[in-house]
Amino acid sequence: MTAEVEVRRPHRRRLTVAGAVVLAVALVALVAGCSTVPSSGPVMFEGMGTQSATPPSLPVLVNGPEPGDSPQQVARGFLDAMASYQAGQPVARRYLTPAMSERWQPDQVLVYDSTPVPLTEPKSGKVLIDVRKVGGLGVNGDWTSARSGERLRLDLGMTKVAGQWRVGRPPSGLVMSIYNFQREYESYNLYFFDPNFEILVPDPIYLPIRSHVETLLVNALLRGPSAWLKPSVRTAFPERTTLAAPSVTVDGNVATVDLDPRVDSLYEPQRRYLLAQLSWTLDQVPQVKKIEVTAGRAPFSIGGNGGSNTTSADQWATYDPRVAGAAMGVYALNDRKVVLVGSDRTVPVSSLAGHRVEARSIAVAIFGERSSPGRLGPEDPRGSADWLAAVSTDGRKVDVYGANRSAPHTIWRGRDILEPSWDRTGKLWMVDRNRGRARIEVLDERDRLGTVDAPGLNGKDVRALKISREGSRAAVLVQHGNRTVLLVGRVERGEGLAIRGLRELPVDLTRMTDLAWSQLDEVTVIGSEGQAASSRALQVSVDGYSETPLTGPDSTSLAAAPGQAVVLGGSDGVLQREDKTYMWSNQGAGRCPAYPG
């Protein structure tokens, strides 16, 4: 039994930055299910809602230096002026020397962990900043978390001008506390294509909430992807494309984007890709329902659209990074049967009737029992793509099941095989821990095994690996001594497969056991802060900017997917499902929960 995902705009929760605020202890009741979970009738699925209210922003609370201000007073005023975003930073410039006021071009944001920032004056007129750095934004608005122990150290170069102290050495970017950054900036995704222009890939950035968001989004899209993601994606915009008009205008829920005339030379397919990127990127702005695209004020239209140059994200749902038509619902094991878990009942999977599946983990292909994205022909040796992979209880082999198989087929053997992960192209990613010297291989849609080039993972103690829905990123757990680290790498698809650009995401857990992609830009992990502590679930943004704890039950496994509810496999053998109110409901007995993917 399968169901199709409703194609709609991806939602996400507003996250809380790690370490920025003290979380109050919430009393969350587990919503107990009926004593008997239904096992027949149609299976219902519920999508998850969103909590995305924008916090209020405060105006700049200073007006400039006063005559006779001390070096520390001027330095403090300069920092206070940067605490609230202003285009061009006119107030902050009043604290600079005249020469620096004209030349200063802050092109990044530097974020520290406390407020107010401590200032020291080791000698008269020399003001220093030394504070723990949390992270910062690059030129295009992409977030980079600070390294462990990294500090932000600045000498503001205080200088006297006509007898008044001024800042003579301003930093290369705006400096603000994490509290102010949370208040002033909001997260968005830019959308680029995979190398084959088959699916969109999100690239998170952060923009000031009191700004012309539509224009900033389009300009960021035109500049291209972040340096980290760039090797794995492509863009339909010609190099050096700019806006022909000063800004993107919005009138009656229609955003008008006037691009420079060079885009008018694009072929029809390139035009479609360009419109898809623009539509999905601007669809995140609530007041924008449609976009009108022009090139040097001339209509930029495509065939099959009635000559219209107006479009919307719904028109490009086929490029949905959550994968249009993906199977919906959680699969699990119960009494050696594979079952499908809905919001109201659990039913055995009919295509596996008669199969007794004994496994320590399972993985379901993105298209579920339909299994194939429609690219396999009569020459396919399997008849139809397999859809279920099961790791034996001793972890030494992987069996696959398909609609046309009378018995499972063993495809891989190892010493300690982790839960596999299917990607949208039908490839099955498998990891053998191999006594702490991991090897990673992929089985393609024609039963051919290939080794993954993964510097930093091959030969390491890998504990979990999951590929994102659109197939361009990998989330990995690796054991380093007595702590587990969460890494995200980009998937590069050329002559072979590779995972490169690994970056560690800071989390408040020292021991993690399972993970899954819960949103397009978010990973959920299960772990604890020590060997004896109970396990808990934590949602972490893919760039490491933020984390949000889930107040669920003590768990040993989890299942998650973009736009769908998190399901936890409890240590008591009971499945718990998060509902739209972010409470938990008993889904009955089961283990090894897995969403398709």
PDB file of C-alpha atoms in Angstrom, residues 236-407:
ATOM      1  CA  ALA A 236      20.307  28.298 -15.396  1.00  0.00           C
ATOM      2  CA  PHE A 237      21.336  31.946 -15.166  1.00  0.00           C
ATOM      3  CA  PRO A 238      24.163  33.004 -17.493  1.00  0.00           C
ATOM      4  CA  GLU A 239      27.301  34.148 -15.701  1.00  0.00           C
ATOM      5  CA  ARG A 240      27.208  37.770 -14.490  1.00  0.00           C
ATOM      6  CA  THR A 241      23.436  38.087 -14.977  1.00  0.00           C
ATOM      7  CA  THR A 242      22.091  41.079 -13.044  1.00  0.00           C
ATOM      8  CA  LEU A 243      18.819  42.864 -12.472  1.00  0.00           C
ATOM      9  CA  ALA A 244      18.057  45.418 -15.159  1.00  0.00           C
ATOM     10  CA  ALA A 245      15.850  47.371 -12.744  1.00  0.00           C
ATOM     11  CA  PRO A 246      17.050  48.689  -9.373  1.00  0.00           C
ATOM     12  CA  SER A 247      14.805  46.323  -7.450  1.00  0.00           C
ATOM     13  CA  VAL A 248      12.127  43.636  -7.613  1.00  0.00           C
ATOM     14  CA  THR A 249       8.714  45.289  -7.337  1.00  0.00           C
ATOM     15  CA  VAL A 250       5.633  43.669  -5.806  1.00  0.00           C
ATOM     16  CA  ASP A 251       2.149  44.833  -6.766  1.00  0.00           C
ATOM     17  CA  GLY A 252      -1.024  42.899  -5.963  1.00  0.00           C
ATOM     18  CA  ASN A 253       0.918  39.745  -4.963  1.00  0.00           C
ATOM     19  CA  VAL A 254       2.808  39.750  -8.279  1.00  0.00           C
ATOM     20  CA  ALA A 255       6.575  40.265  -8.152  1.00  0.00           C
ATOM     21  CA  THR A 256       8.117  41.773 -11.288  1.00  0.00           C
ATOM     22  CA  VAL A 257      11.695  40.663 -11.949  1.00  0.00           C
ATOM     23  CA  ASP A 258      13.411  42.599 -14.733  1.00  0.00           C
ATOM     24  CA  LEU A 259      16.620  40.784 -15.750  1.00  0.00           C
ATOM     25  CA  ASP A 260      19.309  42.117 -18.033  1.00  0.00           C
ATOM     26  CA  PRO A 261      18.774  41.329 -21.756  1.00  0.00           C
ATOM     27  CA  ARG A 262      21.432  38.603 -21.929  1.00  0.00           C
ATOM     28  CA  VAL A 263      18.901  36.043 -20.605  1.00  0.00           C
ATOM     29  CA  ASP A 264      16.797  36.558 -23.736  1.00  0.00           C
ATOM     30  CA  SER A 265      19.287  34.418 -25.706  1.00  0.00           C
ATOM     31  CA  LEU A 266      18.550  31.315 -23.626  1.00  0.00           C
ATOM     32  CA  TYR A 267      17.015  28.238 -25.266  1.00  0.00           C
ATOM     33  CA  GLU A 268      13.576  27.016 -24.212  1.00  0.00           C
ATOM     34  CA  PRO A 269      14.753  24.397 -21.648  1.00  0.00           C
ATOM     35  CA  GLN A 270      17.126  26.925 -20.035  1.00  0.00           C
ATOM     36  CA  ARG A 271      14.291  29.426 -19.780  1.00  0.00           C
ATOM     37  CA  ARG A 272      12.185  26.860 -17.941  1.00  0.00           C
ATOM     38  CA  TYR A 273      14.974  26.088 -15.494  1.00  0.00           C
ATOM     39  CA  LEU A 274      15.539  29.802 -14.878  1.00  0.00           C
ATOM     40  CA  LEU A 275      11.845  30.376 -14.156  1.00  0.00           C
ATOM     41  CA  ALA A 276      11.753  27.360 -11.823  1.00  0.00           C
ATOM     42  CA  GLN A 277      14.681  28.720  -9.788  1.00  0.00           C
ATOM     43  CA  LEU A 278      13.123  32.183  -9.555  1.00  0.00           C
ATOM     44  CA  SER A 279       9.658  30.853  -8.702  1.00  0.00           C
ATOM     45  CA  TRP A 280      10.777  28.525  -5.926  1.00  0.00           C
ATOM     46  CA  THR A 281      13.103  31.118  -4.420  1.00  0.00           C
ATOM     47  CA  LEU A 282      10.509  33.927  -4.349  1.00  0.00           C
ATOM     48  CA  ASP A 283       7.711  31.571  -3.245  1.00  0.00           C
ATOM     49  CA  GLN A 284       9.098  31.874   0.290  1.00  0.00           C
ATOM     50  CA  VAL A 285       7.959  35.515   0.478  1.00  0.00           C
ATOM     51  CA  PRO A 286       4.347  35.437   1.784  1.00  0.00           C
ATOM     52  CA  GLN A 287       3.114  38.400  -0.266  1.00  0.00           C
ATOM     53  CA  VAL A 288       4.393  36.941  -3.547  1.00  0.00           C
ATOM     54  CA  LYS A 289       1.942  34.557  -5.247  1.00  0.00           C
ATOM     55  CA  LYS A 290       3.142  34.934  -8.851  1.00  0.00           C
ATOM     56  CA  ILE A 291       6.142  36.386 -10.622  1.00  0.00           C
ATOM     57  CA  GLU A 292       6.349  38.300 -13.869  1.00  0.00           C
ATOM     58  CA  VAL A 293       9.719  38.067 -15.604  1.00  0.00           C
ATOM     59  CA  THR A 294      11.040  40.526 -18.146  1.00  0.00           C
ATOM     60  CA  ALA A 295      14.403  40.935 -19.889  1.00  0.00           C
ATOM     61  CA  GLY A 296      15.258  44.592 -20.364  1.00  0.00           C
ATOM     62  CA  ARG A 297      11.534  45.333 -19.836  1.00  0.00           C
ATOM     63  CA  ALA A 298      10.558  42.965 -22.690  1.00  0.00           C
ATOM     64  CA  PRO A 299       8.418  39.934 -21.725  1.00  0.00           C
ATOM     65  CA  PHE A 300      10.460  36.799 -20.959  1.00  0.00           C
ATOM     66  CA  SER A 301       8.087  34.008 -21.985  1.00  0.00           C
ATOM     67  CA  ILE A 302       8.193  30.280 -22.699  1.00  0.00           C
ATOM     68  CA  GLY A 303       6.331  28.040 -25.111  1.00  0.00           C
ATOM     69  CA  GLY A 304       3.291  26.181 -23.822  1.00  0.00           C
ATOM     70  CA  ASN A 305       2.457  29.022 -21.440  1.00  0.00           C
ATOM     71  CA  GLY A 306       0.217  30.908 -23.846  1.00  0.00           C
ATOM     72  CA  GLY A 307       2.970  33.440 -24.411  1.00  0.00           C
ATOM     73  CA  SER A 308       2.594  34.599 -20.820  1.00  0.00           C
ATOM     74  CA  ASN A 309       5.640  35.724 -18.832  1.00  0.00           C
ATOM     75  CA  THR A 310       3.859  35.188 -15.493  1.00  0.00           C
ATOM     76  CA  THR A 311       4.564  32.032 -13.516  1.00  0.00           C
ATOM     77  CA  SER A 312       4.502  30.539  -9.992  1.00  0.00           C
ATOM     78  CA  ALA A 313       6.157  27.749  -8.034  1.00  0.00           C
ATOM     79  CA  ASP A 314       3.175  25.428  -8.594  1.00  0.00           C
ATOM     80  CA  GLN A 315       3.995  25.399 -12.307  1.00  0.00           C
ATOM     81  CA  TRP A 316       7.377  23.816 -11.506  1.00  0.00           C
ATOM     82  CA  ALA A 317       6.301  21.182  -8.977  1.00  0.00           C
ATOM     83  CA  THR A 318       8.053  18.488 -11.014  1.00  0.00           C
ATOM     84  CA  TYR A 319      11.366  19.894  -9.699  1.00  0.00           C
ATOM     85  CA  ASP A 320      10.244  19.720  -6.048  1.00  0.00           C
ATOM     86  CA  PRO A 321      13.368  18.899  -3.963  1.00  0.00           C
ATOM     87  CA  ARG A 322      11.208  16.645  -1.801  1.00  0.00           C
ATOM     88  CA  VAL A 323      10.720  14.541  -4.967  1.00  0.00           C
ATOM     89  CA  ALA A 324       7.343  14.792  -6.666  1.00  0.00           C
ATOM     90  CA  GLY A 325       5.362  11.555  -6.373  1.00  0.00           C
ATOM     91  CA  ALA A 326       7.468  10.157  -3.526  1.00  0.00           C
ATOM     92  CA  ALA A 327       5.783   7.521  -1.382  1.00  0.00           C
ATOM     93  CA  MET A 328       4.260   8.746   1.851  1.00  0.00           C
ATOM     94  CA  GLY A 329       4.049   7.129   5.247  1.00  0.00           C
ATOM     95  CA  VAL A 330       6.312   5.300   7.672  1.00  0.00           C
ATOM     96  CA  TYR A 331       7.272   1.667   7.273  1.00  0.00           C
ATOM     97  CA  ALA A 332       8.323  -0.451  10.243  1.00  0.00           C
ATOM     98  CA  LEU A 333       8.803  -4.008  11.438  1.00  0.00           C
ATOM     99  CA  ASN A 334       6.257  -5.689  13.687  1.00  0.00           C
ATOM    100  CA  ASP A 335       6.345  -9.387  14.491  1.00  0.00           C
ATOM    101  CA  ARG A 336       8.626 -10.058  11.483  1.00  0.00           C
ATOM    102  CA  LYS A 337       6.198  -8.313   9.139  1.00  0.00           C
ATOM    103  CA  VAL A 338       6.717  -5.058   7.278  1.00  0.00           C
ATOM    104  CA  VAL A 339       3.898  -2.670   8.149  1.00  0.00           C
ATOM    105  CA  LEU A 340       2.829   0.770   6.958  1.00  0.00           C
ATOM    106  CA  VAL A 341       2.145   3.246   9.768  1.00  0.00           C
ATOM    107  CA  GLY A 342      -0.485   5.900   9.150  1.00  0.00           C
ATOM    108  CA  SER A 343      -1.780   8.615  11.439  1.00  0.00           C
ATOM    109  CA  ASP A 344      -4.748   6.456  12.426  1.00  0.00           C
ATOM    110  CA  ARG A 345      -3.794   2.802  11.852  1.00  0.00           C
ATOM    111  CA  THR A 346      -1.052   0.316  10.997  1.00  0.00           C
ATOM    112  CA  VAL A 347      -1.481  -2.279   8.245  1.00  0.00           C
ATOM    113  CA  PRO A 348       0.761  -5.027   6.832  1.00  0.00           C
ATOM    114  CA  VAL A 349       2.290  -4.330   3.428  1.00  0.00           C
ATOM    115  CA  SER A 350       0.304  -6.498   1.034  1.00  0.00           C
ATOM    116  CA  SER A 351       3.083  -7.016  -1.525  1.00  0.00           C
ATOM    117  CA  LEU A 352       5.182  -8.732   1.152  1.00  0.00           C
ATOM    118  CA  ALA A 353       2.428 -11.068   2.322  1.00  0.00           C
ATOM    119  CA  GLY A 354       4.023 -14.404   3.116  1.00  0.00           C
ATOM    120  CA  HIS A 355       7.487 -12.914   3.703  1.00  0.00           C
ATOM    121  CA  ARG A 356       8.868 -13.036   7.224  1.00  0.00           C
ATOM    122  CA  VAL A 357      11.428 -10.253   7.468  1.00  0.00           C
ATOM    123  CA  GLU A 358      13.978 -10.645  10.240  1.00  0.00           C
ATOM    124  CA  ALA A 359      16.209  -7.573  10.239  1.00  0.00           C
ATOM    125  CA  ARG A 360      17.910  -5.065  12.491  1.00  0.00           C
ATOM    126  CA  SER A 361      17.162  -2.187  10.098  1.00  0.00           C
ATOM    127  CA  ILE A 362      15.262  -1.518   6.873  1.00  0.00           C
ATOM    128  CA  ALA A 363      15.330   1.096   4.112  1.00  0.00           C
ATOM    129  CA  VAL A 364      12.501   1.907   1.692  1.00  0.00           C
ATOM    130  CA  ALA A 365      12.992   3.284  -1.831  1.00  0.00           C
ATOM    131  CA  ILE A 366      11.700   6.824  -2.343  1.00  0.00           C
ATOM    132  CA  PHE A 367       8.853   5.656  -4.578  1.00  0.00           C
ATOM    133  CA  GLY A 368       7.914   2.872  -2.147  1.00  0.00           C
ATOM    134  CA  GLU A 369       6.329  -0.266  -3.542  1.00  0.00           C
ATOM    135  CA  ARG A 370       6.023   1.433  -6.927  1.00  0.00           C
ATOM    136  CA  SER A 371       9.807   1.361  -6.607  1.00  0.00           C
ATOM    137  CA  SER A 372      10.874   2.720  -9.986  1.00  0.00           C
ATOM    138  CA  PRO A 373      10.961   6.375 -11.048  1.00  0.00           C
ATOM    139  CA  GLY A 374      10.047   5.139 -14.516  1.00  0.00           C
ATOM    140  CA  ARG A 375      13.480   5.020 -16.118  1.00  0.00           C
ATOM    141  CA  LEU A 376      14.048   1.268 -16.272  1.00  0.00           C
ATOM    142  CA  GLY A 377      13.288  -0.625 -19.461  1.00  0.00           C
ATOM    143  CA  PRO A 378      12.766  -4.282 -20.439  1.00  0.00           C
ATOM    144  CA  GLU A 379      16.534  -4.858 -20.221  1.00  0.00           C
ATOM    145  CA  ASP A 380      16.444  -4.264 -16.468  1.00  0.00           C
ATOM    146  CA  PRO A 381      17.736  -7.563 -14.990  1.00  0.00           C
ATOM    147  CA  ARG A 382      15.439  -7.246 -11.963  1.00  0.00           C
ATOM    148  CA  GLY A 383      12.223  -6.946 -13.961  1.00  0.00           C
ATOM    149  CA  SER A 384      11.250  -3.991 -11.770  1.00  0.00           C
ATOM    150  CA  ALA A 385      13.250  -1.998  -9.267  1.00  0.00           C
ATOM    151  CA  ASP A 386      13.537  -3.386  -5.754  1.00  0.00           C
ATOM    152  CA  TRP A 387      11.992  -1.219  -3.062  1.00  0.00           C
ATOM    153  CA  LEU A 388      12.899  -2.667   0.352  1.00  0.00           C
ATOM    154  CA  ALA A 389      16.383  -3.302   1.724  1.00  0.00           C
ATOM    155  CA  ALA A 390      16.785  -5.213   4.972  1.00  0.00           C
ATOM    156  CA  VAL A 391      19.973  -5.666   7.010  1.00  0.00           C
ATOM    157  CA  SER A 392      20.170  -9.074   8.672  1.00  0.00           C
ATOM    158  CA  THR A 393      20.007  -9.281  12.457  1.00  0.00           C
ATOM    159  CA  ASP A 394      23.744 -10.049  12.648  1.00  0.00           C
ATOM    160  CA  GLY A 395      24.553  -7.108  10.372  1.00  0.00           C
ATOM    161  CA  ARG A 396      26.425  -9.271   7.836  1.00  0.00           C
ATOM    162  CA  LYS A 397      24.230  -9.002   4.729  1.00  0.00           C
ATOM    163  CA  VAL A 398      21.688  -6.840   2.920  1.00  0.00           C
ATOM    164  CA  ASP A 399      18.650  -8.460   1.289  1.00  0.00           C
ATOM    165  CA  VAL A 400      16.357  -6.656  -1.142  1.00  0.00           C
ATOM    166  CA  TYR A 401      12.694  -7.271  -1.882  1.00  0.00           C
ATOM    167  CA  GLY A 402      10.798  -6.347  -5.039  1.00  0.00           C
ATOM    168  CA  ALA A 403       7.314  -6.727  -6.458  1.00  0.00           C
ATOM    169  CA  ASN A 404       8.413  -9.440  -8.884  1.00  0.00           C
ATOM    170  CA  ARG A 405      10.592 -11.407  -6.474  1.00  0.00           C
ATOM    171  CA  SER A 406       9.378 -14.633  -4.940  1.00  0.00           C
ATOM    172  CA  ALA A 407      12.225 -14.511  -2.433  1.00  0.00           C
TER     173      ALA A 407
END
